[in-house]
Amino acid sequence: RPLAGRAGISAALAGGFGSAVADIINGPVVKIGLPSAFIPHGKREFMLERFGLTGQAIAQRIKAALK
């Protein structure tokens, strides 16, 4: 079962903070961030919603990982 402290949050998923944590920790890590692809420009609220980076979306992913 993953621990709440094992959630890595970074700007990009690949090579981000979550990847560094996953390399060190022996267990599951929830990586939350932007995909390694071209990200079009847009209003902040729209972009957070689009990539699942709102507070509510992040909380849901962490809750799901803790189940």
CSV table of C-alpha atoms in Angstrom, one decimal:
chain,number,residue,atom,x,y,z
A,1,ARG,CA,0.0,0.0,0.0
A,2,PRO,CA,1.5,3.4,-1.0
A,3,LEU,CA,2.2,6.0,1.7
A,4,ALA,CA,0.9,9.6,1.3
A,5,GLY,CA,4.5,10.8,1.5
A,6,ARG,CA,5.3,8.9,-1.7
A,7,ALA,CA,3.7,11.4,-4.1
A,8,GLY,CA,6.1,13.2,-6.4
A,9,ILE,CA,4.9,16.4,-7.9
A,10,SER,CA,6.9,18.1,-10.6
A,11,ALA,CA,6.5,20.2,-13.7
A,12,ALA,CA,7.2,17.3,-16.0
A,13,LEU,CA,6.6,13.6,-15.4
A,14,ALA,CA,9.7,12.2,-17.2
A,15,GLY,CA,12.9,13.0,-15.4
A,16,GLY,CA,11.0,15.1,-12.7
A,17,PHE,CA,11.0,14.9,-9.0
A,18,GLY,CA,8.7,11.9,-9.0
A,19,SER,CA,11.2,9.9,-11.1
A,20,ALA,CA,14.0,10.7,-8.7
A,21,VAL,CA,11.9,9.6,-5.7
A,22,ALA,CA,10.8,6.4,-7.6
A,23,ASP,CA,14.5,5.6,-8.1
A,24,ILE,CA,15.2,5.8,-4.4
A,25,ILE,CA,12.0,4.4,-2.8
A,26,ASN,CA,11.2,0.7,-2.9
A,27,GLY,CA,7.5,1.0,-3.5
A,28,PRO,CA,4.9,2.6,-5.6
A,29,VAL,CA,5.1,6.4,-6.4
A,30,VAL,CA,2.3,8.5,-7.8
A,31,LYS,CA,3.8,10.9,-10.4
A,32,ILE,CA,1.7,14.0,-11.1
A,33,GLY,CA,2.8,16.5,-13.7
A,34,LEU,CA,2.7,17.5,-17.3
A,35,PRO,CA,3.3,14.9,-20.1
A,36,SER,CA,6.5,15.0,-22.0
A,37,ALA,CA,5.0,16.5,-25.1
A,38,PHE,CA,4.3,19.9,-26.7
A,39,ILE,CA,2.0,21.8,-24.4
A,40,PRO,CA,0.0,24.5,-26.1
A,41,HIS,CA,-0.5,27.8,-24.4
A,42,GLY,CA,-3.7,28.7,-22.7
A,43,LYS,CA,-5.3,30.2,-19.6
A,44,ARG,CA,-3.9,28.8,-16.4
A,45,GLU,CA,-7.3,27.5,-15.2
A,46,PHE,CA,-8.0,25.7,-18.5
A,47,MET,CA,-4.5,24.1,-18.6
A,48,LEU,CA,-4.7,22.9,-15.0
A,49,GLU,CA,-8.1,21.3,-15.8
A,50,ARG,CA,-6.9,19.8,-19.1
A,51,PHE,CA,-4.0,18.0,-17.5
A,52,GLY,CA,-5.6,17.0,-14.3
A,53,LEU,CA,-3.6,19.4,-12.1
A,54,THR,CA,-6.3,21.1,-10.2
A,55,GLY,CA,-6.3,20.6,-6.4
A,56,GLN,CA,-9.3,18.3,-6.6
A,57,ALA,CA,-7.9,16.2,-9.5
A,58,ILE,CA,-4.6,15.7,-7.6
A,59,ALA,CA,-6.4,14.8,-4.4
A,60,GLN,CA,-8.5,12.2,-6.3
A,61,ARG,CA,-5.4,10.6,-7.8
A,62,ILE,CA,-3.7,10.4,-4.4
A,63,LYS,CA,-6.9,9.0,-2.8
A,64,ALA,CA,-7.2,6.4,-5.5
A,65,ALA,CA,-3.5,5.3,-5.0
A,66,LEU,CA,-4.0,4.9,-1.3
A,67,LYS,CA,-6.9,2.4,-1.7
